[in-house]
Amino acid sequence: MRLAIAVTALCLAPAALAAEGEFSLGSGLNYSSGTYGGSSGTHILTIPLTARYESEPWTFRATVPYLHITGPSAVFPGVGRVENRSILDNVLRGRTQNDRRSVSGIGDSTVSATYTVYSGAASRSGIGLTGKLKFATGDETQGLGTGSNDASVQIEGFQQVDRNTIFGAIGYTMFGDSPITQFENVGNFGAGATHRTDEGDVIGIVFDARQAGSPAPAPLRELTGFWTHKVDRNWRTQAYLLKGFARGSPDWGGGISVAYAF
């Protein structure tokens, strides 16, 4: 699920569903399917455990995903198909790139921190800076992770107009050493918009894109529509549908999540 830009915008904007000084825990169910530029499909079921804390001007997040993957050994979550045959075949312990596997386990975990560097009049606009670390907690020999610890930085901003909010972001990812292949550092960008309904729900759309690295990662292009609903003071839910347009993205995906605020 790639809603990082939209989630950050909702945290920065006054339309956010979170309260100041709030700690929340959440989980959900996400499913995606795609060929990632190959001839055989890869299906990924993700059950993430998420934690979030906001205390102005900071927002902290952490995610640990549990994955079930069925598909070719050469496809890795988040980066797409890896084509470096000599290195990859060795890492996969005798399996070839096109051998299908069905594996389950913990994937790569992430932590991030967002700092609001500017907040406009009545908090109707803002700029934030996010730093993110990915840890190699997934077993790369099973295709559950990339085997590298990565870091990324991103700057994002939003502008609210009545009950509508437009937002955008630009960032850069620096990959660590991976036993799978050589990952090239790449840039990413995204843009989207949300609308708050009369009932207080938030509906939105976001487009995410990432450069292609040589030899990896694969390029990413994704369009996502989402809906966020606050059930009561403590519970909130979110649902989304995703369409991919590049080799690093699934053909389609969707999911639902729930979070409880303390």
PDB file of C-alpha atoms in Angstrom, residues 8-183:
ATOM      1  CA  THR A   8       1.525  12.778   5.352  1.00  0.00           C
ATOM      2  CA  ALA A   9      -0.731  15.433   3.850  1.00  0.00           C
ATOM      3  CA  LEU A  10      -3.585  14.385   6.132  1.00  0.00           C
ATOM      4  CA  CYS A  11      -1.255  14.603   9.136  1.00  0.00           C
ATOM      5  CA  LEU A  12      -0.084  18.090   8.207  1.00  0.00           C
ATOM      6  CA  ALA A  13      -3.454  19.491   7.168  1.00  0.00           C
ATOM      7  CA  PRO A  14      -6.134  20.792   9.538  1.00  0.00           C
ATOM      8  CA  ALA A  15      -8.538  18.262   8.026  1.00  0.00           C
ATOM      9  CA  ALA A  16      -6.559  15.467   9.658  1.00  0.00           C
ATOM     10  CA  LEU A  17      -8.493  12.953  11.733  1.00  0.00           C
ATOM     11  CA  ALA A  18      -5.772  12.750  14.393  1.00  0.00           C
ATOM     12  CA  ALA A  19      -5.650  14.869  17.542  1.00  0.00           C
ATOM     13  CA  GLU A  20      -2.638  16.640  19.041  1.00  0.00           C
ATOM     14  CA  GLY A  21      -0.571  14.349  21.274  1.00  0.00           C
ATOM     15  CA  GLU A  22      -2.362  11.261  19.973  1.00  0.00           C
ATOM     16  CA  PHE A  23      -0.948   7.733  19.924  1.00  0.00           C
ATOM     17  CA  SER A  24      -2.618   5.111  17.733  1.00  0.00           C
ATOM     18  CA  LEU A  25      -2.193   1.459  16.779  1.00  0.00           C
ATOM     19  CA  GLY A  26      -3.624  -0.117  13.668  1.00  0.00           C
ATOM     20  CA  SER A  27      -3.712  -3.037  11.309  1.00  0.00           C
ATOM     21  CA  GLY A  28      -5.442  -4.049   8.107  1.00  0.00           C
ATOM     22  CA  LEU A  29      -5.553  -6.304   5.096  1.00  0.00           C
ATOM     23  CA  ASN A  30      -4.002  -5.351   1.741  1.00  0.00           C
ATOM     24  CA  TYR A  31      -3.929  -7.403  -1.455  1.00  0.00           C
ATOM     25  CA  SER A  32      -2.200  -6.781  -4.764  1.00  0.00           C
ATOM     26  CA  SER A  33      -1.715  -8.684  -8.006  1.00  0.00           C
ATOM     27  CA  GLY A  34       0.509  -8.032 -11.015  1.00  0.00           C
ATOM     28  CA  THR A  35       2.976  -9.432 -13.527  1.00  0.00           C
ATOM     29  CA  TYR A  36       5.662  -6.753 -12.913  1.00  0.00           C
ATOM     30  CA  GLY A  37       6.775  -6.888 -16.532  1.00  0.00           C
ATOM     31  CA  GLY A  38       6.843 -10.696 -16.690  1.00  0.00           C
ATOM     32  CA  SER A  39       4.469 -13.354 -17.969  1.00  0.00           C
ATOM     33  CA  SER A  40       3.427 -14.830 -14.614  1.00  0.00           C
ATOM     34  CA  GLY A  41       1.449 -13.104 -11.880  1.00  0.00           C
ATOM     35  CA  THR A  42       2.578 -12.311  -8.348  1.00  0.00           C
ATOM     36  CA  HIS A  43      -0.019 -12.060  -5.585  1.00  0.00           C
ATOM     37  CA  ILE A  44       0.864 -10.357  -2.295  1.00  0.00           C
ATOM     38  CA  LEU A  45      -1.274 -10.345   0.842  1.00  0.00           C
ATOM     39  CA  THR A  46      -0.070  -7.905   3.508  1.00  0.00           C
ATOM     40  CA  ILE A  47      -1.165  -7.611   7.138  1.00  0.00           C
ATOM     41  CA  PRO A  48       0.632  -4.547   8.557  1.00  0.00           C
ATOM     42  CA  LEU A  49       0.989  -3.617  12.206  1.00  0.00           C
ATOM     43  CA  THR A  50       1.272   0.168  12.460  1.00  0.00           C
ATOM     44  CA  ALA A  51       1.983   2.641  15.255  1.00  0.00           C
ATOM     45  CA  ARG A  52       1.714   6.419  15.057  1.00  0.00           C
ATOM     46  CA  TYR A  53       2.320   9.319  17.448  1.00  0.00           C
ATOM     47  CA  GLU A  54       1.707  13.010  16.785  1.00  0.00           C
ATOM     48  CA  SER A  55       2.881  15.895  18.940  1.00  0.00           C
ATOM     49  CA  GLU A  56       3.140  19.185  17.063  1.00  0.00           C
ATOM     50  CA  PRO A  57       5.357  19.775  15.133  1.00  0.00           C
ATOM     51  CA  TRP A  58       6.391  16.081  14.980  1.00  0.00           C
ATOM     52  CA  THR A  59       4.665  12.960  13.645  1.00  0.00           C
ATOM     53  CA  PHE A  60       6.272   9.530  14.102  1.00  0.00           C
ATOM     54  CA  ARG A  61       5.252   6.270  12.391  1.00  0.00           C
ATOM     55  CA  ALA A  62       6.389   2.639  12.410  1.00  0.00           C
ATOM     56  CA  THR A  63       5.200  -0.336  10.342  1.00  0.00           C
ATOM     57  CA  VAL A  64       5.949  -4.056  10.571  1.00  0.00           C
ATOM     58  CA  PRO A  65       4.273  -6.067   7.759  1.00  0.00           C
ATOM     59  CA  TYR A  66       3.385  -9.753   7.654  1.00  0.00           C
ATOM     60  CA  LEU A  67       3.437 -10.989   4.048  1.00  0.00           C
ATOM     61  CA  HIS A  68       2.127 -13.950   2.075  1.00  0.00           C
ATOM     62  CA  ILE A  69       3.571 -13.996  -1.453  1.00  0.00           C
ATOM     63  CA  THR A  70       2.782 -16.331  -4.331  1.00  0.00           C
ATOM     64  CA  GLY A  71       4.636 -15.819  -7.597  1.00  0.00           C
ATOM     65  CA  PRO A  72       8.025 -15.863  -9.391  1.00  0.00           C
ATOM     66  CA  SER A  73      11.124 -15.764  -7.178  1.00  0.00           C
ATOM     67  CA  ALA A  74      12.485 -12.704  -9.014  1.00  0.00           C
ATOM     68  CA  VAL A  75       9.704 -10.353  -7.770  1.00  0.00           C
ATOM     69  CA  PHE A  76      10.353  -8.524  -4.486  1.00  0.00           C
ATOM     70  CA  PRO A  77       7.848  -6.330  -2.587  1.00  0.00           C
ATOM     71  CA  GLY A  78       8.323  -2.621  -3.179  1.00  0.00           C
ATOM     72  CA  VAL A  79      10.950  -2.896  -5.935  1.00  0.00           C
ATOM     73  CA  GLY A  80       9.383  -5.182  -8.563  1.00  0.00           C
ATOM     74  CA  ARG A  81      11.239  -7.720 -10.702  1.00  0.00           C
ATOM     75  CA  VAL A  82      15.001  -8.070 -10.223  1.00  0.00           C
ATOM     76  CA  GLU A  83      16.905  -9.127 -13.374  1.00  0.00           C
ATOM     77  CA  ASN A  84      20.476  -9.667 -12.094  1.00  0.00           C
ATOM     78  CA  ARG A  85      20.544 -13.398 -12.803  1.00  0.00           C
ATOM     79  CA  SER A  86      23.968 -14.454 -11.470  1.00  0.00           C
ATOM     80  CA  ILE A  87      23.614 -12.793  -8.062  1.00  0.00           C
ATOM     81  CA  LEU A  88      19.906 -13.485  -7.655  1.00  0.00           C
ATOM     82  CA  ASP A  89      20.096 -17.212  -8.457  1.00  0.00           C
ATOM     83  CA  ASN A  90      22.771 -17.592  -5.759  1.00  0.00           C
ATOM     84  CA  VAL A  91      20.681 -15.739  -3.155  1.00  0.00           C
ATOM     85  CA  LEU A  92      17.610 -17.842  -3.959  1.00  0.00           C
ATOM     86  CA  ARG A  93      19.500 -21.015  -3.019  1.00  0.00           C
ATOM     87  CA  GLY A  94      19.013 -23.090  -6.131  1.00  0.00           C
ATOM     88  CA  ARG A  95      15.706 -21.604  -7.302  1.00  0.00           C
ATOM     89  CA  THR A  96      15.684 -19.801 -10.639  1.00  0.00           C
ATOM     90  CA  GLN A  97      14.119 -16.418 -11.269  1.00  0.00           C
ATOM     91  CA  ASN A  98      10.989 -17.899 -12.848  1.00  0.00           C
ATOM     92  CA  ASP A  99      10.434 -20.613 -10.233  1.00  0.00           C
ATOM     93  CA  ARG A 100       7.209 -19.913  -8.381  1.00  0.00           C
ATOM     94  CA  ARG A 101       7.230 -19.816  -4.610  1.00  0.00           C
ATOM     95  CA  SER A 102       4.582 -19.457  -1.928  1.00  0.00           C
ATOM     96  CA  VAL A 103       6.074 -17.981   1.234  1.00  0.00           C
ATOM     97  CA  SER A 104       4.907 -16.224   4.388  1.00  0.00           C
ATOM     98  CA  GLY A 105       6.690 -14.187   7.022  1.00  0.00           C
ATOM     99  CA  ILE A 106       7.724 -10.766   8.282  1.00  0.00           C
ATOM    100  CA  GLY A 107       8.673  -8.271   5.565  1.00  0.00           C
ATOM    101  CA  ASP A 108      10.964  -5.250   5.745  1.00  0.00           C
ATOM    102  CA  SER A 109       9.983  -2.815   8.530  1.00  0.00           C
ATOM    103  CA  THR A 110       9.957   0.984   8.367  1.00  0.00           C
ATOM    104  CA  VAL A 111      10.105   3.933  10.750  1.00  0.00           C
ATOM    105  CA  SER A 112       9.636   7.580   9.807  1.00  0.00           C
ATOM    106  CA  ALA A 113       9.479  11.041  11.334  1.00  0.00           C
ATOM    107  CA  THR A 114       7.798  14.119   9.849  1.00  0.00           C
ATOM    108  CA  TYR A 115       8.581  17.651  11.013  1.00  0.00           C
ATOM    109  CA  THR A 116       6.278  20.547  10.125  1.00  0.00           C
ATOM    110  CA  VAL A 117       8.674  23.299   9.072  1.00  0.00           C
ATOM    111  CA  TYR A 118       5.952  25.786   8.085  1.00  0.00           C
ATOM    112  CA  SER A 119       2.283  26.206   8.988  1.00  0.00           C
ATOM    113  CA  GLY A 120       0.278  28.969   7.337  1.00  0.00           C
ATOM    114  CA  ALA A 121      -2.530  31.145   8.668  1.00  0.00           C
ATOM    115  CA  ALA A 122      -5.176  29.072  10.455  1.00  0.00           C
ATOM    116  CA  SER A 123      -3.115  26.005   9.433  1.00  0.00           C
ATOM    117  CA  ARG A 124      -4.665  26.088   5.960  1.00  0.00           C
ATOM    118  CA  SER A 125      -1.279  25.443   4.344  1.00  0.00           C
ATOM    119  CA  GLY A 126       1.922  23.777   5.428  1.00  0.00           C
ATOM    120  CA  ILE A 127       5.261  22.261   4.510  1.00  0.00           C
ATOM    121  CA  GLY A 128       6.736  19.160   6.094  1.00  0.00           C
ATOM    122  CA  LEU A 129      10.032  17.290   5.940  1.00  0.00           C
ATOM    123  CA  THR A 130      10.037  13.498   6.342  1.00  0.00           C
ATOM    124  CA  GLY A 131      12.906  11.107   7.003  1.00  0.00           C
ATOM    125  CA  LYS A 132      12.329   7.365   6.656  1.00  0.00           C
ATOM    126  CA  LEU A 133      14.392   4.251   7.389  1.00  0.00           C
ATOM    127  CA  LYS A 134      13.693   0.754   6.043  1.00  0.00           C
ATOM    128  CA  PHE A 135      15.207  -2.181   7.920  1.00  0.00           C
ATOM    129  CA  ALA A 136      15.993  -5.565   6.352  1.00  0.00           C
ATOM    130  CA  THR A 137      13.763  -7.618   8.650  1.00  0.00           C
ATOM    131  CA  GLY A 138      12.395  -9.689   5.737  1.00  0.00           C
ATOM    132  CA  ASP A 139      14.199 -12.844   4.564  1.00  0.00           C
ATOM    133  CA  GLU A 140      15.628 -11.994   1.134  1.00  0.00           C
ATOM    134  CA  THR A 141      16.269 -15.674   0.340  1.00  0.00           C
ATOM    135  CA  GLN A 142      12.488 -16.179   0.481  1.00  0.00           C
ATOM    136  CA  GLY A 143      11.726 -12.960  -1.390  1.00  0.00           C
ATOM    137  CA  LEU A 144      10.163 -11.303   1.674  1.00  0.00           C
ATOM    138  CA  GLY A 145      12.610  -8.370   1.660  1.00  0.00           C
ATOM    139  CA  THR A 146      15.513  -6.815  -0.218  1.00  0.00           C
ATOM    140  CA  GLY A 147      18.239  -7.588   2.330  1.00  0.00           C
ATOM    141  CA  SER A 148      19.274  -3.922   2.552  1.00  0.00           C
ATOM    142  CA  ASN A 149      18.771  -1.100   5.039  1.00  0.00           C
ATOM    143  CA  ASP A 150      17.581   1.971   3.112  1.00  0.00           C
ATOM    144  CA  ALA A 151      17.018   5.650   3.907  1.00  0.00           C
ATOM    145  CA  SER A 152      14.830   8.247   2.227  1.00  0.00           C
ATOM    146  CA  VAL A 153      13.995  11.915   2.621  1.00  0.00           C
ATOM    147  CA  GLN A 154      10.946  13.761   1.326  1.00  0.00           C
ATOM    148  CA  ILE A 155       9.540  17.269   1.402  1.00  0.00           C
ATOM    149  CA  GLU A 156       5.780  17.701   1.119  1.00  0.00           C
ATOM    150  CA  GLY A 157       3.292  20.527   1.185  1.00  0.00           C
ATOM    151  CA  PHE A 158      -0.443  21.162   1.151  1.00  0.00           C
ATOM    152  CA  GLN A 159      -2.942  23.954   0.573  1.00  0.00           C
ATOM    153  CA  GLN A 160      -6.525  23.851   1.801  1.00  0.00           C
ATOM    154  CA  VAL A 161      -9.320  25.550  -0.158  1.00  0.00           C
ATOM    155  CA  ASP A 162     -12.634  25.326   1.686  1.00  0.00           C
ATOM    156  CA  ARG A 163     -13.145  21.599   2.311  1.00  0.00           C
ATOM    157  CA  ASN A 164     -10.685  20.588  -0.390  1.00  0.00           C
ATOM    158  CA  THR A 165      -6.943  20.039   0.066  1.00  0.00           C
ATOM    159  CA  ILE A 166      -4.311  19.705  -2.640  1.00  0.00           C
ATOM    160  CA  PHE A 167      -0.890  18.290  -1.805  1.00  0.00           C
ATOM    161  CA  GLY A 168       2.367  17.189  -3.362  1.00  0.00           C
ATOM    162  CA  ALA A 169       5.744  15.746  -2.454  1.00  0.00           C
ATOM    163  CA  ILE A 170       9.190  15.087  -3.860  1.00  0.00           C
ATOM    164  CA  GLY A 171      11.766  12.759  -2.351  1.00  0.00           C
ATOM    165  CA  TYR A 172      14.908  10.689  -2.763  1.00  0.00           C
ATOM    166  CA  THR A 173      15.738   7.124  -1.652  1.00  0.00           C
ATOM    167  CA  MET A 174      19.251   5.921  -0.843  1.00  0.00           C
ATOM    168  CA  PHE A 175      19.585   2.120  -0.976  1.00  0.00           C
ATOM    169  CA  GLY A 176      22.022   0.165   1.154  1.00  0.00           C
ATOM    170  CA  ASP A 177      24.040  -2.860   0.077  1.00  0.00           C
ATOM    171  CA  SER A 178      21.806  -5.777  -0.921  1.00  0.00           C
ATOM    172  CA  PRO A 179      22.763  -9.405  -1.618  1.00  0.00           C
ATOM    173  CA  ILE A 180      20.076  -9.517  -4.322  1.00  0.00           C
ATOM    174  CA  THR A 181      21.400  -6.924  -6.754  1.00  0.00           C
ATOM    175  CA  GLN A 182      22.809  -3.401  -6.921  1.00  0.00           C
ATOM    176  CA  PHE A 183      20.097  -0.821  -6.234  1.00  0.00           C
TER     177      PHE A 183
END
